[in-house]
């Protein structure tokens, strides 16, 4: 069981570089590349570590006997529990802990980010003048934007401009070198930490589906429940089937990931990220015991990193519709309203831009150079956007 003081978000899969960069030593060998690409929902407990400023604490929790039985232990060495996170109190929460700064809407207005005429209280995530470098490579040079409650936002831009980096900063996996991230109006300090009180769950669905190769679909999707709940195996199997059905998959529970197509793997990864929201009281009872009112306020934001990359057009449509369906404005395959308050999608796919998001942020050379509604994207007169939207070789973007 995780510590009661630990708050969590779902990290639905990841690559070794994603995580080892944040958690040095999270690899299977010292400094070696971890085989995370074959692992899956990665959990970690986060504890503050003031001396290092790195708040992730790699704690390779031992899987419950039911899961150990299934994977015989070997997989566990590769699939560490990775981090999660959380932050900030609900929108209508009063004063927070001293380590958190209250959002100052007047500063935001001066920055002129987003539509400032609207109520500032519906902002779930705000990045303000965020900078990030890797070595001497300056990637983000002052990124500012807001994600509001109910929004479906896309981040687009040329390869290597830092879109995934922005997602990791929003999720609290990477800390900005300079600038601020506000979650529900409260400033995050460094990475996500125990001191921050959660009013928002942030889930990150990485580019790769990153399922555990040696576990079946049922075990992959139900991983969290096998590990962190006292639920019976039958009940877990039922919930897994429900969540798989919600993403349009039936009868695949006993298959291994190698027996699935790329699109199916992505859907399994989505089911895995959804199951947490559907079972959070069971999985994380301490959050409810400590702050019973939290369960009424917890919003969930999902961040998708190129969810349709490498999929054929029809499989892309399926995934795009799924992303819509789990949003609060959508309806899942079981006819229930979606539970995701807002989501952000990093994508290069035109179909995903058109079908899965309403508003776009264009990232170029480390800054947001254009913001607009999806329908404005192809008609924009901004030369950078025009070149990108048309795929032309002529224009300011040089390859
Ligand atoms: N942990 C890291 N260590 C060193 N460099 C990194 C790290 N993470 C990202 N980078 C570099 O930062 C730049 C931006 O990477 P990022 O993945 O955020 O770009 P992106 O816009 O998502 O790219 P793409 O569209 O190709 O996926 C790249 O040059 C990448 O090599």
Short mmCIF file of C-alpha atoms and ligand atoms in Angstrom, two decimals:
data_model
loop_
_atom_site.label_atom_id
_atom_site.label_comp_id
_atom_site.label_asym_id
_atom_site.label_seq_id
_atom_site.Cartn_x
_atom_site.Cartn_y
_atom_site.Cartn_z
CA UNK A 1 0.00 0.00 0.00
CA UNK A 2 1.23 3.46 -0.72
CA UNK A 3 1.89 5.85 2.05
CA UNK A 4 -1.17 7.87 3.07
CA UNK A 5 0.80 11.01 2.46
CA UNK A 6 1.53 10.10 -1.07
CA UNK A 7 -0.72 11.42 -3.74
CA UNK A 8 -0.82 9.90 -7.13
CA UNK A 9 -1.60 10.28 -10.73
CA UNK A 10 -1.69 7.65 -13.34
CA UNK A 11 1.24 7.26 -15.57
CA UNK A 12 0.11 5.02 -18.33
CA UNK A 13 3.32 3.63 -19.68
CA UNK A 14 6.60 5.26 -20.47
CA UNK A 15 9.95 4.89 -22.05
CA UNK A 16 13.22 4.43 -20.32
CA UNK A 17 14.44 7.83 -21.33
CA UNK A 18 11.31 9.49 -20.07
CA UNK A 19 11.71 8.14 -16.65
CA UNK A 20 15.38 7.66 -16.14
CA UNK A 21 15.86 11.30 -16.96
CA UNK A 22 13.58 12.20 -14.11
CA UNK A 23 14.56 9.43 -11.81
CA UNK A 24 18.22 8.71 -12.14
CA UNK A 25 18.71 5.15 -11.13
CA UNK A 26 15.24 4.06 -12.09
CA UNK A 27 16.86 1.82 -14.64
CA UNK A 28 17.48 -1.81 -14.03
CA UNK A 29 21.22 -1.36 -13.85
CA UNK A 30 23.36 1.50 -12.76
CA UNK A 31 23.02 4.07 -15.45
CA UNK A 32 21.91 1.46 -17.91
CA UNK A 33 18.90 1.69 -20.09
CA UNK A 34 15.86 0.24 -18.41
CA UNK A 35 13.63 -1.90 -20.51
CA UNK A 36 10.69 0.30 -19.75
CA UNK A 37 9.42 0.10 -23.27
CA UNK A 38 8.18 -3.33 -22.43
CA UNK A 39 6.78 -2.31 -19.14
CA UNK A 40 3.56 -0.64 -18.46
CA UNK A 41 1.63 1.41 -15.99
CA UNK A 42 4.44 2.67 -13.95
CA UNK A 43 3.87 3.85 -10.50
CA UNK A 44 6.04 5.51 -8.06
CA UNK A 45 5.57 7.08 -4.78
CA UNK A 46 6.73 10.60 -4.47
CA UNK A 47 8.37 11.87 -1.40
CA UNK A 48 10.09 15.15 -0.97
CA UNK A 49 13.78 15.19 -1.02
CA UNK A 50 14.73 18.75 -0.16
CA UNK A 51 18.42 18.11 -0.41
CA UNK A 52 18.31 17.03 -4.03
CA UNK A 53 15.23 18.88 -5.10
CA UNK A 54 14.27 15.61 -6.74
CA UNK A 55 11.09 14.50 -5.17
CA UNK A 56 10.64 11.21 -6.85
CA UNK A 57 11.50 8.38 -4.59
CA UNK A 58 12.02 5.14 -6.37
CA UNK A 59 10.48 2.55 -4.24
CA UNK A 60 10.26 -0.73 -6.06
CA UNK A 61 7.23 -1.87 -4.16
CA UNK A 62 6.76 -5.58 -4.22
CA UNK A 63 3.72 -6.66 -6.15
CA UNK A 64 0.99 -8.43 -4.31
CA UNK A 65 1.05 -12.17 -4.32
CA UNK A 66 -1.68 -12.33 -6.92
CA UNK A 67 0.35 -10.32 -9.40
CA UNK A 68 3.63 -12.00 -8.45
CA UNK A 69 1.99 -15.30 -9.14
CA UNK A 70 1.10 -14.09 -12.58
CA UNK A 71 4.40 -12.75 -13.72
CA UNK A 72 6.77 -14.88 -11.74
CA UNK A 73 8.71 -11.89 -10.49
CA UNK A 74 11.04 -11.33 -13.41
CA UNK A 75 8.98 -8.62 -14.97
CA UNK A 76 8.96 -6.69 -11.75
CA UNK A 77 12.62 -5.92 -12.06
CA UNK A 78 11.90 -4.14 -15.28
CA UNK A 79 8.60 -2.57 -14.38
CA UNK A 80 9.18 -0.27 -11.50
CA UNK A 81 6.46 1.56 -9.81
CA UNK A 82 6.81 5.01 -10.97
CA UNK A 83 5.55 8.17 -9.91
CA UNK A 84 2.63 9.90 -9.62
CA UNK A 85 1.60 12.99 -8.61
CA UNK A 86 -0.65 15.48 -7.77
CA UNK A 87 -0.98 18.85 -6.66
CA UNK A 88 -3.09 21.68 -5.72
CA UNK A 89 -6.38 21.84 -3.97
CA UNK A 90 -9.79 22.07 -5.51
CA UNK A 91 -10.83 25.27 -7.15
CA UNK A 92 -12.86 26.43 -4.20
CA UNK A 93 -10.44 25.38 -1.54
CA UNK A 94 -9.36 27.94 1.02
CA UNK A 95 -5.80 28.66 2.10
CA UNK A 96 -3.32 25.95 1.30
CA UNK A 97 -0.05 24.91 2.84
CA UNK A 98 2.66 27.53 3.05
CA UNK A 99 4.75 25.86 0.37
CA UNK A 100 2.14 26.64 -2.20
CA UNK A 101 1.62 30.03 -3.73
CA UNK A 102 -1.83 31.20 -4.49
CA UNK A 103 -2.55 32.04 -8.05
CA UNK A 104 -2.48 35.72 -8.79
CA UNK A 105 -4.86 36.46 -11.58
CA UNK A 106 -3.65 40.01 -12.07
CA UNK A 107 -0.23 38.75 -13.11
CA UNK A 108 -1.84 36.40 -15.52
CA UNK A 109 -3.84 39.22 -17.04
CA UNK A 110 -0.67 41.21 -17.60
CA UNK A 111 0.78 38.27 -19.49
CA UNK A 112 -2.20 38.27 -21.75
CA UNK A 113 -2.29 34.51 -21.89
CA UNK A 114 -5.51 32.97 -23.10
CA UNK A 115 -8.92 34.55 -22.78
CA UNK A 116 -8.67 36.66 -19.67
CA UNK A 117 -12.25 37.87 -19.81
CA UNK A 118 -13.30 34.41 -18.60
CA UNK A 119 -13.43 33.28 -15.02
CA UNK A 120 -9.89 32.53 -13.83
CA UNK A 121 -11.22 29.89 -11.44
CA UNK A 122 -11.85 27.38 -14.19
CA UNK A 123 -8.13 27.14 -14.97
CA UNK A 124 -6.88 23.67 -14.09
CA UNK A 125 -3.31 24.00 -15.32
CA UNK A 126 -1.31 27.06 -16.21
CA UNK A 127 2.26 27.22 -17.47
CA UNK A 128 3.68 30.67 -17.09
CA UNK A 129 6.90 31.66 -18.84
CA UNK A 130 8.29 28.13 -18.60
CA UNK A 131 11.92 27.56 -19.64
CA UNK A 132 13.67 24.23 -19.97
CA UNK A 133 17.10 23.23 -21.24
CA UNK A 134 18.77 19.86 -21.63
CA UNK A 135 22.50 20.43 -21.32
CA UNK A 136 23.26 23.44 -23.47
CA UNK A 137 20.18 22.84 -25.63
CA UNK A 138 17.52 25.38 -24.78
CA UNK A 139 14.21 23.74 -25.58
CA UNK A 140 11.52 25.88 -23.96
CA UNK A 141 12.09 29.63 -23.92
CA UNK A 142 9.08 31.08 -22.17
CA UNK A 143 6.02 28.89 -22.73
CA UNK A 144 2.77 30.29 -21.36
CA UNK A 145 -0.73 28.87 -21.66
CA UNK A 146 -3.77 27.84 -19.64
CA UNK A 147 -5.87 24.70 -19.69
CA UNK A 148 -9.40 25.30 -18.50
CA UNK A 149 -11.99 22.97 -17.06
CA UNK A 150 -13.81 21.15 -19.85
CA UNK A 151 -11.28 21.94 -22.56
CA UNK A 152 -9.89 19.63 -25.24
CA UNK A 153 -6.57 21.15 -26.25
CA UNK A 154 -4.01 20.09 -28.83
CA UNK A 155 -0.31 20.98 -28.82
CA UNK A 156 1.21 20.95 -32.28
CA UNK A 157 4.51 22.05 -33.75
CA UNK A 158 7.54 20.71 -35.59
CA UNK A 159 9.45 17.71 -34.29
CA UNK A 160 11.83 18.37 -31.45
CA UNK A 161 10.27 21.67 -30.37
CA UNK A 162 9.51 20.36 -26.91
CA UNK A 163 5.88 19.24 -27.01
CA UNK A 164 6.49 16.09 -24.98
CA UNK A 165 8.66 18.12 -22.63
CA UNK A 166 5.72 20.44 -22.01
CA UNK A 167 3.51 17.45 -21.17
CA UNK A 168 6.06 16.10 -18.71
CA UNK A 169 6.33 19.49 -17.06
CA UNK A 170 2.53 19.71 -16.78
CA UNK A 171 2.45 16.23 -15.25
CA UNK A 172 5.15 17.18 -12.75
CA UNK A 173 7.66 14.67 -14.10
CA UNK A 174 10.05 17.41 -15.10
CA UNK A 175 10.61 20.70 -13.34
CA UNK A 176 11.03 23.87 -15.35
CA UNK A 177 14.38 25.65 -15.06
CA UNK A 178 12.53 28.91 -14.89
CA UNK A 179 8.88 29.90 -14.90
CA UNK A 180 5.91 28.56 -13.04
CA UNK A 181 3.31 25.85 -13.25
CA UNK A 182 0.01 26.43 -11.48
CA UNK A 183 -2.34 23.57 -10.77
CA UNK A 184 -5.83 24.71 -9.86
CA UNK A 185 -4.37 28.09 -9.01
CA UNK A 186 -1.55 26.86 -6.82
CA UNK A 187 2.05 27.07 -7.79
CA UNK A 188 3.93 23.83 -8.02
CA UNK A 189 7.41 23.92 -6.62
CA UNK A 190 9.81 21.64 -8.44
CA UNK A 191 8.29 18.27 -9.09
CA UNK A 192 5.03 17.09 -7.62
CA UNK A 193 5.36 16.53 -3.93
CA UNK A 194 3.74 15.37 -0.74
CA UNK A 195 3.17 18.90 0.49
CA UNK A 196 0.96 19.65 -2.38
CA UNK A 197 -2.63 18.77 -1.76
CA UNK A 198 -4.46 17.37 -4.67
CA UNK A 199 -7.54 18.70 -6.26
CA UNK A 200 -6.51 17.41 -9.63
CA UNK A 201 -5.28 14.13 -10.98
CA UNK A 202 -3.04 14.37 -13.96
CA UNK A 203 -2.54 11.27 -16.05
CA UNK A 204 0.00 10.96 -18.81
CA UNK A 205 -0.51 8.47 -21.61
CA UNK A 206 2.85 8.09 -23.24
CA UNK A 207 3.48 7.66 -26.93
CA UNK A 208 4.21 4.00 -26.60
CA UNK A 209 1.45 1.85 -25.17
CA UNK A 210 4.21 0.30 -23.05
CA UNK A 211 2.39 -2.77 -21.85
CA UNK A 212 4.09 -5.44 -19.78
CA UNK A 213 5.03 -8.02 -22.38
CA UNK A 214 4.72 -10.96 -20.05
CA UNK A 215 1.34 -10.04 -18.63
CA UNK A 216 -2.00 -10.66 -20.30
CA UNK A 217 -4.28 -7.82 -21.26
CA UNK A 218 -6.36 -8.52 -18.13
CA UNK A 219 -3.28 -8.30 -15.92
CA UNK A 220 -2.06 -5.17 -17.66
CA UNK A 221 -5.35 -3.35 -17.31
CA UNK A 222 -6.06 -4.61 -13.81
CA UNK A 223 -2.49 -4.15 -12.63
CA UNK A 224 -3.36 -1.36 -10.26
CA UNK A 225 -6.21 -3.29 -8.66
CA UNK A 226 -4.22 -6.49 -8.28
CA UNK A 227 -1.52 -4.44 -6.68
CA UNK A 228 -3.34 -1.88 -4.58
CA UNK A 229 -6.72 -3.26 -3.65
CA UNK A 230 -8.26 -6.14 -1.78
CA UNK A 231 -10.74 -6.77 -4.55
CA UNK A 232 -11.45 -10.35 -5.50
CA UNK A 233 -9.97 -11.61 -8.72
CA UNK A 234 -13.46 -12.09 -10.15
CA UNK A 235 -14.40 -8.49 -9.44
CA UNK A 236 -11.16 -7.24 -10.96
CA UNK A 237 -11.80 -9.35 -14.06
CA UNK A 238 -15.28 -7.84 -14.29
CA UNK A 239 -13.96 -4.30 -14.02
CA UNK A 240 -11.23 -4.99 -16.55
CA UNK A 241 -13.84 -6.31 -18.99
CA UNK A 242 -15.98 -3.19 -18.40
CA UNK A 243 -13.11 -0.83 -19.02
CA UNK A 244 -11.99 -2.76 -22.08
CA UNK A 245 -15.54 -2.59 -23.40
CA UNK A 246 -15.48 1.15 -22.82
CA UNK A 247 -12.61 1.39 -25.29
CA UNK A 248 -14.29 -0.97 -27.72
CA UNK A 249 -12.35 -4.16 -26.94
CA UNK A 250 -13.98 -7.45 -26.11
CA UNK A 251 -12.65 -10.95 -25.61
CA UNK A 252 -8.97 -10.00 -25.60
CA UNK A 253 -8.38 -10.35 -21.86
CA UNK A 254 -6.28 -13.49 -22.13
CA UNK A 255 -4.08 -12.29 -24.97
CA UNK A 256 -0.52 -11.16 -24.52
CA UNK A 257 0.45 -7.73 -25.89
CA UNK A 258 2.42 -9.42 -28.68
CA UNK A 259 -0.89 -10.81 -29.94
CA UNK A 260 -2.43 -7.34 -30.34
CA UNK A 261 -2.19 -4.81 -33.16
CA UNK A 262 -0.68 -1.38 -32.48
CA UNK A 263 -4.14 0.22 -32.28
CA UNK A 264 -5.37 -2.42 -29.87
CA UNK A 265 -2.34 -1.86 -27.65
CA UNK A 266 -3.08 1.84 -27.52
CA UNK A 267 -6.66 1.08 -26.54
CA UNK A 268 -5.51 -1.31 -23.82
CA UNK A 269 -3.26 1.47 -22.52
CA UNK A 270 -6.25 3.80 -22.52
CA UNK A 271 -8.37 1.26 -20.63
CA UNK A 272 -5.58 1.00 -18.09
CA UNK A 273 -5.52 4.74 -17.57
CA UNK A 274 -9.32 4.85 -17.25
CA UNK A 275 -9.67 2.06 -14.74
CA UNK A 276 -7.97 4.15 -12.11
CA UNK A 277 -10.56 6.86 -12.30
CA UNK A 278 -13.34 4.33 -12.14
CA UNK A 279 -11.94 2.67 -9.04
CA UNK A 280 -10.08 5.43 -7.23
CA UNK A 281 -11.90 5.04 -3.91
CA UNK A 282 -10.91 1.39 -3.77
CA UNK A 283 -7.36 1.91 -4.89
CA UNK A 284 -6.54 4.94 -2.91
CA UNK A 285 -8.70 4.81 0.20
CA UNK A 286 -6.29 6.91 2.23
CA UNK A 287 -7.01 9.97 0.14
CA UNK A 288 -10.67 9.56 0.88
CA UNK A 289 -10.17 8.89 4.60
CA UNK A 290 -7.90 11.88 5.03
CA UNK A 291 -9.98 14.28 3.05
CA UNK A 292 -13.41 12.78 2.42
CA UNK A 293 -14.56 15.88 0.58
CA UNK A 294 -11.79 15.44 -1.97
CA UNK A 295 -13.65 12.75 -3.78
CA UNK A 296 -16.29 15.27 -4.72
CA UNK A 297 -13.75 17.64 -6.14
CA UNK A 298 -11.13 15.54 -7.81
CA UNK A 299 -10.93 16.40 -11.46
CA UNK A 300 -8.87 14.39 -13.80
CA UNK A 301 -6.85 15.74 -16.69
CA UNK A 302 -5.34 13.36 -19.20
CA UNK A 303 -2.31 14.23 -21.26
CA UNK A 304 -1.88 12.15 -24.41
CA UNK A 305 1.45 12.07 -26.18
CA UNK A 306 0.88 11.26 -29.85
CA UNK A 307 -1.91 8.77 -29.21
CA UNK A 308 -2.48 8.10 -32.91
CA UNK A 309 1.13 7.99 -34.11
CA UNK A 310 1.70 5.01 -36.36
CA UNK A 311 -1.96 4.03 -36.60
CA UNK A 312 -3.88 3.57 -39.84
CA UNK A 313 -6.60 6.15 -40.52
CA UNK A 314 -9.42 3.99 -39.20
CA UNK A 315 -7.57 2.95 -36.05
CA UNK A 316 -6.75 6.65 -35.57
CA UNK A 317 -10.44 7.50 -35.78
CA UNK A 318 -11.23 4.86 -33.17
CA UNK A 319 -8.65 6.29 -30.77
CA UNK A 320 -9.70 9.89 -31.48
CA UNK A 321 -13.31 9.02 -30.73
CA UNK A 322 -12.25 7.26 -27.56
CA UNK A 323 -10.40 10.32 -26.39
CA UNK A 324 -13.57 12.31 -26.98
CA UNK A 325 -15.77 9.72 -25.34
CA UNK A 326 -13.96 9.68 -22.02
CA UNK A 327 -14.13 13.46 -21.78
CA UNK A 328 -16.82 14.93 -19.56
CA UNK A 329 -18.59 16.22 -22.66
CA UNK A 330 -18.55 12.80 -24.27
CA UNK A 331 -20.11 9.43 -23.60
CA UNK A 332 -18.29 6.12 -23.33
CA UNK A 333 -19.17 2.87 -25.08
CA UNK A 334 -21.35 1.92 -22.13
CA UNK A 335 -23.36 5.12 -22.53
CA UNK A 336 -21.93 6.70 -19.40
CA UNK A 337 -20.66 10.28 -19.44
CA UNK A 338 -16.88 10.53 -19.57
CA UNK A 339 -14.95 11.39 -16.43
CA UNK A 340 -12.04 13.37 -17.81
CA UNK A 341 -12.45 17.06 -17.05
CA UNK A 342 -9.95 18.27 -19.63
CA UNK A 343 -7.33 16.75 -21.84
CA UNK A 344 -4.30 17.80 -23.83
CA UNK A 345 -3.15 15.94 -26.91
CA UNK A 346 0.26 16.27 -28.53
CA UNK A 347 -0.13 15.23 -32.13
CA UNK A 348 1.14 15.60 -35.67
CA UNK A 349 -1.93 14.01 -37.23
CA UNK A 350 -4.38 16.24 -39.06
CA UNK A 351 -7.22 13.84 -38.35
CA UNK A 352 -6.50 13.99 -34.62
CA UNK A 353 -6.35 17.77 -34.69
CA UNK A 354 -9.69 17.93 -36.46
CA UNK A 355 -11.46 15.18 -34.59
CA UNK A 356 -10.11 15.11 -31.07
CA UNK A 357 -9.41 18.68 -30.00
CA UNK A 358 -11.18 22.04 -29.96
CA UNK A 359 -8.33 24.44 -29.35
CA UNK A 360 -4.73 24.40 -30.47
CA UNK A 361 -1.44 25.70 -29.14
CA UNK A 362 1.38 25.93 -31.67
CA UNK A 363 4.83 25.46 -30.19
CA UNK A 364 7.78 26.68 -32.19
CA UNK A 365 11.32 27.49 -31.18
CA UNK A 366 10.48 27.17 -27.51
CA UNK A 367 7.41 29.40 -27.42
CA UNK A 368 3.71 29.27 -28.12
CA UNK A 369 3.60 31.29 -31.32
CA UNK A 370 -0.07 30.79 -32.12
CA UNK A 371 -3.26 29.83 -30.28
CA UNK A 372 -6.61 29.31 -31.87
CA UNK A 373 -9.62 27.13 -32.35
CA UNK A 374 -9.13 24.02 -34.44
CA UNK A 375 -11.17 25.37 -37.35
CA UNK A 376 -8.88 28.42 -37.50
CA UNK A 377 -5.78 26.29 -37.92
CA UNK A 378 -5.94 25.74 -41.66
CA UNK A 379 -7.00 29.30 -42.43
CA UNK A 380 -4.47 31.04 -40.20
CA UNK A 381 -2.38 33.71 -41.88
CA UNK A 382 0.49 33.14 -39.46
CA UNK A 383 3.29 32.04 -41.83
CA UNK A 384 4.57 29.37 -39.41
CA UNK A 385 1.13 27.85 -38.94
CA UNK A 386 0.32 28.14 -42.63
CA UNK A 387 3.48 26.29 -43.60
CA UNK A 388 2.94 23.58 -41.00
CA UNK A 389 -0.73 23.10 -41.86
CA UNK A 390 0.02 22.79 -45.56
CA UNK A 391 3.18 20.72 -45.14
CA UNK A 392 5.01 23.08 -47.47
CA UNK A 393 8.81 23.16 -47.67
CA UNK A 394 8.70 26.92 -48.18
CA UNK A 395 8.38 29.08 -45.12
CA UNK A 396 10.02 29.99 -41.86
CA UNK A 397 10.28 26.39 -40.61
CA UNK A 398 13.52 24.90 -41.87
CA UNK A 399 14.44 21.23 -41.75
N1 LIG B 1 15.64 13.87 -20.98
C1 LIG B 1 16.20 14.49 -22.01
N2 LIG B 1 17.55 14.65 -22.06
C2 LIG B 1 18.14 15.31 -23.08
N3 LIG B 1 17.46 15.83 -24.13
C3 LIG B 1 16.13 15.67 -24.12
C4 LIG B 1 15.43 15.01 -23.08
N4 LIG B 1 14.11 15.03 -23.34
C5 LIG B 1 13.99 15.68 -24.52
N5 LIG B 1 15.19 16.06 -24.98
C6 LIG B 1 15.43 16.82 -26.20
O1 LIG B 1 14.59 17.93 -26.19
C7 LIG B 1 14.08 18.19 -27.48
C8 LIG B 1 12.58 18.22 -27.41
O2 LIG B 1 12.13 16.91 -27.17
P1 LIG B 1 10.56 16.58 -27.13
O3 LIG B 1 10.44 15.12 -27.10
O4 LIG B 1 9.93 17.37 -26.06
O5 LIG B 1 10.12 17.17 -28.56
P2 LIG B 1 8.76 16.96 -29.33
O6 LIG B 1 8.34 18.29 -29.83
O7 LIG B 1 7.78 16.21 -28.52
O8 LIG B 1 9.28 16.06 -30.54
P3 LIG B 1 8.51 15.02 -31.50
O9 LIG B 1 7.41 15.79 -32.17
O10 LIG B 1 9.56 14.61 -32.47
O11 LIG B 1 8.02 13.90 -30.63
C9 LIG B 1 14.65 17.12 -28.38
O12 LIG B 1 15.78 17.66 -29.04
C10 LIG B 1 15.06 16.02 -27.45
O13 LIG B 1 16.16 15.32 -27.94
#
